[in-house]
């Protein structure tokens, strides 16, 4: 039995950098254009508040993330319950609105997708594989759903 292929990604400039939320692929959601998945995700922490639009207008995904992570701004009360669903919604938009990305995702076949970073053990693998890798898991879920279409 062969070992399952593992594809690690993190930086948008990496071979599989299109899987990064910082990759420069606009998405259209909630009647608006968002520069990246990161912009949309961070903005949803403040849905309906002025920070949502401030984040949407941020020039780079890094700036969007900095605003979104600033705890001077209180998060929506249900954030912990909704954040995974919001991320999946953004990923579905990204991979259905960009057919070239859809094809790249499908070409990974059944490889394990891993956001490889020491900076995040929820969305990523924590750098040593002990993290939850939620971004990788969601990408694999989206891949399965796209396969059925």
PDB file of C-alpha atoms in Angstrom, residues 32 34 39 42-58 64 67-68 70 72-74:
ATOM      1  CA  UNK A  32     -19.152  42.806  -2.736  1.00  0.00           C
ATOM      2  CA  UNK A  34     -13.035  41.046  -1.715  1.00  0.00           C
ATOM      3  CA  UNK A  39      -9.978  39.986   3.463  1.00  0.00           C
ATOM      4  CA  UNK A  42     -11.148  38.829   8.687  1.00  0.00           C
ATOM      5  CA  UNK A  43     -13.987  41.215   7.818  1.00  0.00           C
ATOM      6  CA  UNK A  44     -16.637  38.713   8.899  1.00  0.00           C
ATOM      7  CA  UNK A  45     -15.359  38.989  12.474  1.00  0.00           C
ATOM      8  CA  UNK A  46     -17.089  42.388  12.403  1.00  0.00           C
ATOM      9  CA  UNK A  47     -20.063  41.751  10.095  1.00  0.00           C
ATOM     10  CA  UNK A  48     -22.273  44.833   9.958  1.00  0.00           C
ATOM     11  CA  UNK A  49     -19.744  47.071  11.739  1.00  0.00           C
ATOM     12  CA  UNK A  50     -17.435  49.751  10.286  1.00  0.00           C
ATOM     13  CA  UNK A  51     -14.400  47.434  10.590  1.00  0.00           C
ATOM     14  CA  UNK A  52     -15.953  45.089   8.016  1.00  0.00           C
ATOM     15  CA  UNK A  53     -15.629  47.710   5.270  1.00  0.00           C
ATOM     16  CA  UNK A  54     -12.259  48.929   6.583  1.00  0.00           C
ATOM     17  CA  UNK A  55     -10.898  45.404   6.204  1.00  0.00           C
ATOM     18  CA  UNK A  56     -12.522  44.946   2.796  1.00  0.00           C
ATOM     19  CA  UNK A  57     -10.721  48.071   1.587  1.00  0.00           C
ATOM     20  CA  UNK A  58      -7.319  47.083   3.046  1.00  0.00           C
ATOM     21  CA  UNK A  64      -6.585  42.945   6.440  1.00  0.00           C
ATOM     22  CA  UNK A  67      -6.956  44.899  11.428  1.00  0.00           C
ATOM     23  CA  UNK A  68      -8.921  41.689  11.944  1.00  0.00           C
ATOM     24  CA  UNK A  70      -6.588  43.815  16.581  1.00  0.00           C
ATOM     25  CA  UNK A  72      -9.283  46.677  20.425  1.00  0.00           C
ATOM     26  CA  UNK A  73     -12.199  45.801  18.149  1.00  0.00           C
ATOM     27  CA  UNK A  74     -14.601  43.353  19.804  1.00  0.00           C
TER      28      UNK A  74
END
